[in-house]
PDB file of C-alpha atoms in Angstrom:
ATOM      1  CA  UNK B 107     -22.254 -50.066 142.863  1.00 52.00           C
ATOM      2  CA  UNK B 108     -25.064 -48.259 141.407  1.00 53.00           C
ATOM      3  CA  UNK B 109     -24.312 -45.066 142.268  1.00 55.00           C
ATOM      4  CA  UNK B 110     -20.848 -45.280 140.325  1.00 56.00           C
ATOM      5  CA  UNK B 111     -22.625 -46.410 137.287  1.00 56.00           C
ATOM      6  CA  UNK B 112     -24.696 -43.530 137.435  1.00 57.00           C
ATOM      7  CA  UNK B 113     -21.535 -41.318 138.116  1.00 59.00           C
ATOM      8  CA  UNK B 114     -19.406 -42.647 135.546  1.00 58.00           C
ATOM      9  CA  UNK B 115     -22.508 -43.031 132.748  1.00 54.00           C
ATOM     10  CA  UNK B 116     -22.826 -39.075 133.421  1.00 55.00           C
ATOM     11  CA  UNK B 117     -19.506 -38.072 132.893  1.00 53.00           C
ATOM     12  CA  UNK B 118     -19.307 -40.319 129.872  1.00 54.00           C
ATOM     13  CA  UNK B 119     -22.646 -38.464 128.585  1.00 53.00           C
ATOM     14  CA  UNK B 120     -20.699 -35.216 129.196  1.00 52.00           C
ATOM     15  CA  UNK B 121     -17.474 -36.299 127.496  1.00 52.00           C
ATOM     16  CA  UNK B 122     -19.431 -36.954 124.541  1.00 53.00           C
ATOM     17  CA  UNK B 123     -21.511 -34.105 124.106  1.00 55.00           C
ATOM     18  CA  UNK B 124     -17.684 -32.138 124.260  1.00 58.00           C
ATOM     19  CA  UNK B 125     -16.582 -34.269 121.689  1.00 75.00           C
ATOM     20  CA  UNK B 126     -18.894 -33.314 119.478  1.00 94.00           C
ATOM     21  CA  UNK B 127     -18.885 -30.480 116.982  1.00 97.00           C
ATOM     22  CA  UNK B 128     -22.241 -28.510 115.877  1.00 97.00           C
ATOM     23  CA  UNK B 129     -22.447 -27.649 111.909  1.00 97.00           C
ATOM     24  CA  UNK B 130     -24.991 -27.625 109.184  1.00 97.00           C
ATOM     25  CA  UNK B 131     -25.619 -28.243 106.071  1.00 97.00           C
ATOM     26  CA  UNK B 132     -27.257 -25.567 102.611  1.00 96.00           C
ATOM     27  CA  UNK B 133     -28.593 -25.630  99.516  1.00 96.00           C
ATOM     28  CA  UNK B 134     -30.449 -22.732  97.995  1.00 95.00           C
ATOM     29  CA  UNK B 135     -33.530 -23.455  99.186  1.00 91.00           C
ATOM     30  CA  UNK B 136     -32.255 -22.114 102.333  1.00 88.00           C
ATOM     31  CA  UNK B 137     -32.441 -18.412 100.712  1.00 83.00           C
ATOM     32  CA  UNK B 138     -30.068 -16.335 103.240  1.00 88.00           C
ATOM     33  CA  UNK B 139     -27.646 -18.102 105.694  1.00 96.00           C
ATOM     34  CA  UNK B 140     -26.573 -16.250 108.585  1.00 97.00           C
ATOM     35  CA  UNK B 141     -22.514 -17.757 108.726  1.00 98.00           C
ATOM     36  CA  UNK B 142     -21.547 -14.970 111.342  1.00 98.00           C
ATOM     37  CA  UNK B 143     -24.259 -16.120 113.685  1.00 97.00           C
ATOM     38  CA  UNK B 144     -24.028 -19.650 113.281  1.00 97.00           C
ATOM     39  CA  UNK B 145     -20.320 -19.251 113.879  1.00 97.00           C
ATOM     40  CA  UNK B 146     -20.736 -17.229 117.069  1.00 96.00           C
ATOM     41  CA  UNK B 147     -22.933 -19.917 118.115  1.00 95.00           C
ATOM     42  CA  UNK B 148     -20.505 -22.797 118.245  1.00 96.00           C
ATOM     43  CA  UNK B 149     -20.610 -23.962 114.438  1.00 97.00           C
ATOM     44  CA  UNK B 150     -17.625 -25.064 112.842  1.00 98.00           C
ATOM     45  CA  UNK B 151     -18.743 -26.561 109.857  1.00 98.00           C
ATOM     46  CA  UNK B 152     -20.737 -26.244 106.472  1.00 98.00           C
ATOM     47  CA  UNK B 153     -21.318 -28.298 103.755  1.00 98.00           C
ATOM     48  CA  UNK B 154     -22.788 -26.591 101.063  1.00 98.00           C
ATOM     49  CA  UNK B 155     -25.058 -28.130  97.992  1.00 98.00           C
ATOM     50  CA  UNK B 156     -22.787 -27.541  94.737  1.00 98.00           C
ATOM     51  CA  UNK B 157     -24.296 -30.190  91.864  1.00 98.00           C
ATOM     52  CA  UNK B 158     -27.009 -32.750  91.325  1.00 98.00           C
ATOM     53  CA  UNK B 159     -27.270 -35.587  88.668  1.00 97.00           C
ATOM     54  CA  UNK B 160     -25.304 -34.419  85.424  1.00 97.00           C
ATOM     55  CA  UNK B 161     -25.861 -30.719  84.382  1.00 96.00           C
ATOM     56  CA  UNK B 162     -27.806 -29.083  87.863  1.00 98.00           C
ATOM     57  CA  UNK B 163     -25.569 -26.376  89.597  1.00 98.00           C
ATOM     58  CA  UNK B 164     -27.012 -25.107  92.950  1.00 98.00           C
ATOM     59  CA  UNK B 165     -27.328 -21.180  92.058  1.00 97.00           C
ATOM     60  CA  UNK B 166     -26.317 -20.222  95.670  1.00 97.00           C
ATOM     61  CA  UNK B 167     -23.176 -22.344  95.571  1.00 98.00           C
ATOM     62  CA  UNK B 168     -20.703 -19.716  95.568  1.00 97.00           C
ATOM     63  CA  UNK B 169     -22.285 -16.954  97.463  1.00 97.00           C
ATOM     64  CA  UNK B 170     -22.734 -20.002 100.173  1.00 97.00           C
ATOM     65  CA  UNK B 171     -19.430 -21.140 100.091  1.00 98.00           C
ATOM     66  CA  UNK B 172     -17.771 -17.793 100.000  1.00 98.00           C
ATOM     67  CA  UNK B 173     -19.598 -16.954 102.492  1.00 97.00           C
ATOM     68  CA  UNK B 174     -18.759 -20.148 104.562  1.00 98.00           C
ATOM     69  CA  UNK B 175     -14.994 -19.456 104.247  1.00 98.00           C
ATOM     70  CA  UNK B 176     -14.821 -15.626 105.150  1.00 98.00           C
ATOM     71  CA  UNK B 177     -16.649 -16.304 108.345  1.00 98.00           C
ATOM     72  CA  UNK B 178     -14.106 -18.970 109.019  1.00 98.00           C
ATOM     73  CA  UNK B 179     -15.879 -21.999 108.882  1.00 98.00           C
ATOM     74  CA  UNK B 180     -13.991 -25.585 108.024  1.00 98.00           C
ATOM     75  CA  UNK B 181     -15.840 -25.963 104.506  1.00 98.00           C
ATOM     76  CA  UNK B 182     -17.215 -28.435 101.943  1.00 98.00           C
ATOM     77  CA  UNK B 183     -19.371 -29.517  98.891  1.00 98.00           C
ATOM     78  CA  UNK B 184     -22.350 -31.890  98.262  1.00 98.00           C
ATOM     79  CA  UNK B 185     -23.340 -33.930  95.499  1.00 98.00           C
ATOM     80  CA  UNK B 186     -27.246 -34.830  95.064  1.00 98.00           C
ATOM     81  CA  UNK B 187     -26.873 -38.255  93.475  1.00 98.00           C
ATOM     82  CA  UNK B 188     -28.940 -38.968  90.499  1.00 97.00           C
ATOM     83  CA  UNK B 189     -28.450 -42.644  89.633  1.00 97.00           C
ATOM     84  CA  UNK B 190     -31.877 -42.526  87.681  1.00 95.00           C
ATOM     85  CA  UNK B 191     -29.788 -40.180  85.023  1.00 93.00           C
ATOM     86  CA  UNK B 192     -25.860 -40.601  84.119  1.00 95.00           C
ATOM     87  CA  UNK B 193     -23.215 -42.872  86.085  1.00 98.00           C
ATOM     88  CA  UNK B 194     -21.474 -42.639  89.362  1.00 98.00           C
ATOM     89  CA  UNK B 195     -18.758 -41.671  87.080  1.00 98.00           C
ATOM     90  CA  UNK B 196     -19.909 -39.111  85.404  1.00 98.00           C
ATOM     91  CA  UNK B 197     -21.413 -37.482  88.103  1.00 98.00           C
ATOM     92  CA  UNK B 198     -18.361 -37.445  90.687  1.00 98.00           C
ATOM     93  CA  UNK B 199     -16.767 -35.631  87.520  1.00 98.00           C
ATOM     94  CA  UNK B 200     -19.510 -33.361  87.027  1.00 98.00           C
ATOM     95  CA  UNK B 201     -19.441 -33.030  90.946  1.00 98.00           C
ATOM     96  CA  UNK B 202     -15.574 -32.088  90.734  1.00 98.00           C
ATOM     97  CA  UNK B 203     -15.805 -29.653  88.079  1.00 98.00           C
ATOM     98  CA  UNK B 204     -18.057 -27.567  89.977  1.00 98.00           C
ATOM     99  CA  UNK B 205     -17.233 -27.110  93.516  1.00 98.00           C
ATOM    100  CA  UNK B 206     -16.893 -30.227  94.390  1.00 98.00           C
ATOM    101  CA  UNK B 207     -13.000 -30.657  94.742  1.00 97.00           C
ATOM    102  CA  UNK B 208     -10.827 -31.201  97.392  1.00 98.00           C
ATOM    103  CA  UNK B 209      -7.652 -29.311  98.841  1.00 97.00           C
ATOM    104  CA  UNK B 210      -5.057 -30.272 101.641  1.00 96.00           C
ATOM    105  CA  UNK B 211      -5.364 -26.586 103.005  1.00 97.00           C
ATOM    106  CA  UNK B 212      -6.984 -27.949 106.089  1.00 97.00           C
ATOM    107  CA  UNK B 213     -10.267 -26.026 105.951  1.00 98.00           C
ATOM    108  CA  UNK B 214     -11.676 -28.511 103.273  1.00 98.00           C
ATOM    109  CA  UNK B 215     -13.678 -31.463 103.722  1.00 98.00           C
ATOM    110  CA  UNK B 216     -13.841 -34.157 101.226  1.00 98.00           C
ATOM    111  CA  UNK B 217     -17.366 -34.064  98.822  1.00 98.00           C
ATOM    112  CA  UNK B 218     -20.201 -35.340  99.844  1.00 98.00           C
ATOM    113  CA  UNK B 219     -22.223 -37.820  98.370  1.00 98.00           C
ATOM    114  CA  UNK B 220     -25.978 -37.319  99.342  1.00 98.00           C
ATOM    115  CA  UNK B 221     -27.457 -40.339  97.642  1.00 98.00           C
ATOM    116  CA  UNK B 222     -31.383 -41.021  99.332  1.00 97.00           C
ATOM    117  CA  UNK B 223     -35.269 -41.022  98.186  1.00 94.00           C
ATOM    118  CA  UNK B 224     -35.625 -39.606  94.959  1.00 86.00           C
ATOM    119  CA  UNK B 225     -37.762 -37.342  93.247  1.00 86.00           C
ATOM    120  CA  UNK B 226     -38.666 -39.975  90.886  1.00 84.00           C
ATOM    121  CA  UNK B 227     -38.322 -43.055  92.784  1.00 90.00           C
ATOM    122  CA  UNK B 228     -36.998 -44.684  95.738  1.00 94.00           C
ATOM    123  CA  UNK B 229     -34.098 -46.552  94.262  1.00 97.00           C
ATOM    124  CA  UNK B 230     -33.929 -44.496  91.189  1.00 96.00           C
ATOM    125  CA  UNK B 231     -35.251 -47.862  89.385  1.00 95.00           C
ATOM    126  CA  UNK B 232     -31.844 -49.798  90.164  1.00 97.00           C
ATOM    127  CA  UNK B 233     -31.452 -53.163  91.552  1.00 97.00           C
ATOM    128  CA  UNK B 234     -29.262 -53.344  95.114  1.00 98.00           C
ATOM    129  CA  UNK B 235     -26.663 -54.528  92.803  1.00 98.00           C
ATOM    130  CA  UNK B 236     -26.809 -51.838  90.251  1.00 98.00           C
ATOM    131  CA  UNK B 237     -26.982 -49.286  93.155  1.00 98.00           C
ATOM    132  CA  UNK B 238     -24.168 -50.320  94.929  1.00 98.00           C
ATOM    133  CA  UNK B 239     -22.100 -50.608  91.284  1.00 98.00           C
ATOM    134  CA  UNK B 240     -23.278 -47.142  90.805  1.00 98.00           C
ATOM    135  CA  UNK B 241     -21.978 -45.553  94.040  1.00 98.00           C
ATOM    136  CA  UNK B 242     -18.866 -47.729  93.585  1.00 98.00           C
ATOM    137  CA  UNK B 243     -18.173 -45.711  90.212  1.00 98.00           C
ATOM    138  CA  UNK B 244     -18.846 -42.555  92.037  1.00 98.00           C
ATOM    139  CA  UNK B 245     -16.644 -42.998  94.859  1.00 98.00           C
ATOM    140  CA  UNK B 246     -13.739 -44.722  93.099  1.00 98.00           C
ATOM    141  CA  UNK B 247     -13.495 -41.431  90.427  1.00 98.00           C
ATOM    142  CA  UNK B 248     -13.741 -39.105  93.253  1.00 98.00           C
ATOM    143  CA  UNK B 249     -10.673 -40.927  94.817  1.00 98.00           C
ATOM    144  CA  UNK B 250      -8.992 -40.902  91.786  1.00 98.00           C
ATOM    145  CA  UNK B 251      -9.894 -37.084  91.130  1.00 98.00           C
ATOM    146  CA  UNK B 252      -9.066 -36.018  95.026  1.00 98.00           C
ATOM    147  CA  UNK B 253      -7.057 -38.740  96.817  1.00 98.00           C
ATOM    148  CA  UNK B 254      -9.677 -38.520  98.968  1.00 98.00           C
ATOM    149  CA  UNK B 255     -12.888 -40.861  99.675  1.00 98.00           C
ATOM    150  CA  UNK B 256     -15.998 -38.833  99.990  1.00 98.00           C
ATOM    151  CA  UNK B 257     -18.361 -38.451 103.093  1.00 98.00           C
ATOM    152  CA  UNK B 258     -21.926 -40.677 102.052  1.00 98.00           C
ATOM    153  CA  UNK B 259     -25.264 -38.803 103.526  1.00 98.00           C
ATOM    154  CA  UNK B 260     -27.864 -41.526 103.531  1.00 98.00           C
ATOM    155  CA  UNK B 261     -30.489 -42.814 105.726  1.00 98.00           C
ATOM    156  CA  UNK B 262     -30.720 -46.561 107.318  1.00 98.00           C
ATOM    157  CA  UNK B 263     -34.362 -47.360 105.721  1.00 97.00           C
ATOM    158  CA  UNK B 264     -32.484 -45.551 102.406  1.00 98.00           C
ATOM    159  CA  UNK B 265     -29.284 -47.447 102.562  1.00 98.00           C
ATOM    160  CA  UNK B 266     -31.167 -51.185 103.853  1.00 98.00           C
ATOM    161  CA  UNK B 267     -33.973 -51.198 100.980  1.00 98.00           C
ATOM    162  CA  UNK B 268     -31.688 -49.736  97.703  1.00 98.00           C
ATOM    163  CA  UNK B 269     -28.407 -50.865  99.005  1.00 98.00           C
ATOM    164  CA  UNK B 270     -29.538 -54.369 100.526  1.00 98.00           C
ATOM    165  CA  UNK B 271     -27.830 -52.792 103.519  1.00 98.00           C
ATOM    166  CA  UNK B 272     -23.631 -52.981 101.918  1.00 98.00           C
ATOM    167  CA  UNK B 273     -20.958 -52.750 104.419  1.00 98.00           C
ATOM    168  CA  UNK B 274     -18.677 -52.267 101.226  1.00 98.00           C
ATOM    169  CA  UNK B 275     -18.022 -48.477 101.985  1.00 98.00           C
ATOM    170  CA  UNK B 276     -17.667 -48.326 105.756  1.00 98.00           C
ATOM    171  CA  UNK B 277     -14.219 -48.828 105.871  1.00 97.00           C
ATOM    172  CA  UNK B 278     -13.427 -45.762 103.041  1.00 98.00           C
ATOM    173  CA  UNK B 279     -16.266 -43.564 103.010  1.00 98.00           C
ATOM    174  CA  UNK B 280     -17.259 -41.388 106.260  1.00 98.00           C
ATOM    175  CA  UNK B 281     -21.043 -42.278 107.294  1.00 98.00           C
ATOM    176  CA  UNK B 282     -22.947 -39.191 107.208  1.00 98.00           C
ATOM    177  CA  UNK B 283     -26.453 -40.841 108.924  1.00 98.00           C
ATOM    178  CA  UNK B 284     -29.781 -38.985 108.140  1.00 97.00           C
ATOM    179  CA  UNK B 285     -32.296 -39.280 110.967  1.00 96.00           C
ATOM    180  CA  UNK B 286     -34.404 -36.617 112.883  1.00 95.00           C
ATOM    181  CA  UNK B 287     -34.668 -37.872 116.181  1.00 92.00           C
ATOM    182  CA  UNK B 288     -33.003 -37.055 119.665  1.00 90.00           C
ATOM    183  CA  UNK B 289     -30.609 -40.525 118.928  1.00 93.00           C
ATOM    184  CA  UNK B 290     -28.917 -41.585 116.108  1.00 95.00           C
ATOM    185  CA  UNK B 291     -30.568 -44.591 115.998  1.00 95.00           C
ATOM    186  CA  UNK B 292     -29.456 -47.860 113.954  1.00 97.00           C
ATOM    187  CA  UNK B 293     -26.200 -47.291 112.218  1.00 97.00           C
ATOM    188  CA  UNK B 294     -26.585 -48.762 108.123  1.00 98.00           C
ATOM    189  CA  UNK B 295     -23.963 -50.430 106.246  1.00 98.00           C
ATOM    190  CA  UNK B 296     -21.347 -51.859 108.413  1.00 98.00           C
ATOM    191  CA  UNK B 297     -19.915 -48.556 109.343  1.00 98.00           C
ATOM    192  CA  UNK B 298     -18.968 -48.734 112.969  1.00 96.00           C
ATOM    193  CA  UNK B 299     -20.187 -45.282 113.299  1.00 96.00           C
ATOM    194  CA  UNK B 300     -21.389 -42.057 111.832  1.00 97.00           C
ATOM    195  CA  UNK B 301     -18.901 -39.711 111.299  1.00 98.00           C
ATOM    196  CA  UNK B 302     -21.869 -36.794 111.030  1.00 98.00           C
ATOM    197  CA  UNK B 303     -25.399 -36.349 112.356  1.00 97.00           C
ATOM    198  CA  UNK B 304     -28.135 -34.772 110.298  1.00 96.00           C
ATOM    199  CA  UNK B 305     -30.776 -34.488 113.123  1.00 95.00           C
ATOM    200  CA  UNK B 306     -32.937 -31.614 112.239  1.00 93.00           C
ATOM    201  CA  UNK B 307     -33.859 -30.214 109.585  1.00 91.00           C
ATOM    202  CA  UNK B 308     -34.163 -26.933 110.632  1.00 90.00           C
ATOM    203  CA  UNK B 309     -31.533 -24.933 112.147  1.00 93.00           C
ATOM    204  CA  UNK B 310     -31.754 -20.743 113.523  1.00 93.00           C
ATOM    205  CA  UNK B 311     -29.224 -19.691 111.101  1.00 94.00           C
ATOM    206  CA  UNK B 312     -29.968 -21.447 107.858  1.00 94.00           C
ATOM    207  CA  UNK B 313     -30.297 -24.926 106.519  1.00 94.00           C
ATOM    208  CA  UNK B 314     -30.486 -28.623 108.213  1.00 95.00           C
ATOM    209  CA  UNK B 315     -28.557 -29.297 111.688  1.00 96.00           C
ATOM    210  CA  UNK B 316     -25.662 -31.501 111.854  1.00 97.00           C
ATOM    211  CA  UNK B 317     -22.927 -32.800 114.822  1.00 97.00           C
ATOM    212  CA  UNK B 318     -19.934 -34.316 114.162  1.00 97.00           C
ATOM    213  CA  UNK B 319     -19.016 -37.269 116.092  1.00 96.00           C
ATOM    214  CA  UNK B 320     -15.153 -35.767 117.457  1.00 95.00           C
ATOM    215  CA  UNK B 321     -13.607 -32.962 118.407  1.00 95.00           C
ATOM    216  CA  UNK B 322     -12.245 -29.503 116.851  1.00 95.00           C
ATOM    217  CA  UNK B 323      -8.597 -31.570 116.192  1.00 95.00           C
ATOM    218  CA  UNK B 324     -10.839 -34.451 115.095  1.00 96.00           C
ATOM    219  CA  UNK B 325     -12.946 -32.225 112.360  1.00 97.00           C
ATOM    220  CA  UNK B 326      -9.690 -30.471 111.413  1.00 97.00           C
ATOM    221  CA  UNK B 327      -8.530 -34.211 110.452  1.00 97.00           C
ATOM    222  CA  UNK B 328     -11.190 -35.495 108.432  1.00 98.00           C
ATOM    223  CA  UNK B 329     -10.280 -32.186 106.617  1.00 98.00           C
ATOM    224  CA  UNK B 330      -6.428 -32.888 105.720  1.00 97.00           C
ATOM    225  CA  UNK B 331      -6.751 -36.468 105.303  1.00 93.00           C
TER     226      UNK B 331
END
C-alpha cells in the first residue's frame, strides 16, 4: 500500500539523516576557522591540509590542527597528491613526516589522500595504469608507516578518466566522494559507498562541508581502526 511506502521511505529518510555526522575539511586558504562554532553547531570532525607533492607544508597546519583538538573535534591530516612530481612513495613519507601520521588514541583519523584535477594537468601526465601504480605506492607505504589504509578524496569524473574507473581500493581505502550537489550522485571505483561527503565548498565556520555516512560510534571507529 502506497501510503506505507511513503511512511516507511520517510522514516528511512530520517534514519539516515541521524546517521550521519556533519564535519569539514581546511587548508590555509581558509585564513581563520571558527572550531568552537562549528563544534557548537553539530561538527565532529576536521581534516586538516598538512603536505602536498614532496617538499609543500600547509603553513596553517598546526595552528589548524591544534586548534581542531582543543575544541574537541575527532581529527585528521590531508595529503594533496602530486603524481606529476615524486612517487606515491615518497610522498606518503613526506605526508607522514609532517602531520600526516596516525595514532590509536581514538580522536585520529587515518590520512587522507586528496588525489584530483591538477594544477598542471588532469592526470598529472600519467597513463590509468601509471596512476593507479602511483596511488598503489602511496597507499601501501602509508599502511606500512600507520597500520592503517588512508581515506581517498576524489571525484567520479576524476577517478573514471585518470583511474579508468579501479575498484582496486574500495575494499581498503575509505571513499571520500567529491561532488557539490544536494545527492551524492554516482559512486566511482567499486566502493560500495562513500564513507565521507564533500558537498559544498563553503561552510559558516571555515573551509569545505563534509557528512559522514554513520554515526558518532561509527566516526569514533573509522578513528581506532
Amino acid at each position: 500500500n502506497m501510503k506505507t511506502t511513503t511512511l516507511v521511505a520517510t522514516a528511512l529518510h530520517i534514519a539516515a539523516t541521524l546517521a550521519a555526522v556533519p564535519g569539514f575539511d581546511i587548508s590555509h586558504y581558509q585564513g581563520t576557522v571558527n572550531f568552537n562554532g562549528a563544534y557548537s553547531s553539530g561538527a565532529r570532525f576536521v581534516i586538516i591540509k598538512a603536505t602536498e607533492g614532496t617538499t609543500y607544508t600547509d603553513p596553517k597546519f598546526s595552528d589548524n590542527y591544534v586548534g581542531a583538538t582543543n575544541a574537541g573535534f575527532i581529527r585528521g591530516a590531508y595529503h594533496f597528491a602530486r603524481p606529476d612530481g615524486g612517487s606515491g612513495t615518497t610522498q606518503a613519507q613526506f605526508f607522514h613526516s609532517h602531520g600526516g601520521g596516525w595514532s590509536g588514541d581514538g580522536i585520529t583519523l587515518p590520512g587522507m589522500l586528496d588525489i584530483e584535477y591538477g594544477p598542471t594537468s588532469t592526470c598529472y601526465g600519467l597513463s590509468t595504469t601509471a596512476m593507479v601504480n602511483w596511488i598503489t605506492d602511496f597507499v601501501n607505504e602509508y599502511h606500512a608507516l600507520t597500520t592503517r589504509y588512508p581515506l581517498i578524496y576524489t571525484t567520479n569524473d576524476w577517478w573514471n578518466t585518470c583511474t579508468g574507473n579501479t575498484n582496486k581500493f574500495s575494499t581498503t581505502c575509505p571513499l571520500v566522494l567529491a561532488r557539490y550537489s544536494s545527492s551524492v550522485g554516482t559512486i566511482p571505483g567499486g566502493w560500495p559507498f562513500q564513507t565521507i561527503w564533500q558537498f559544498n565548498d563553503q561552510y559558516a565556520y571555515g573551509g569545505d562541508s563534509d557528512t559522514f555516512n554513520g554515526n558518532a560510534a561509527n566516526l569514533k571507529k573509522l578513528a581506532t581502526g
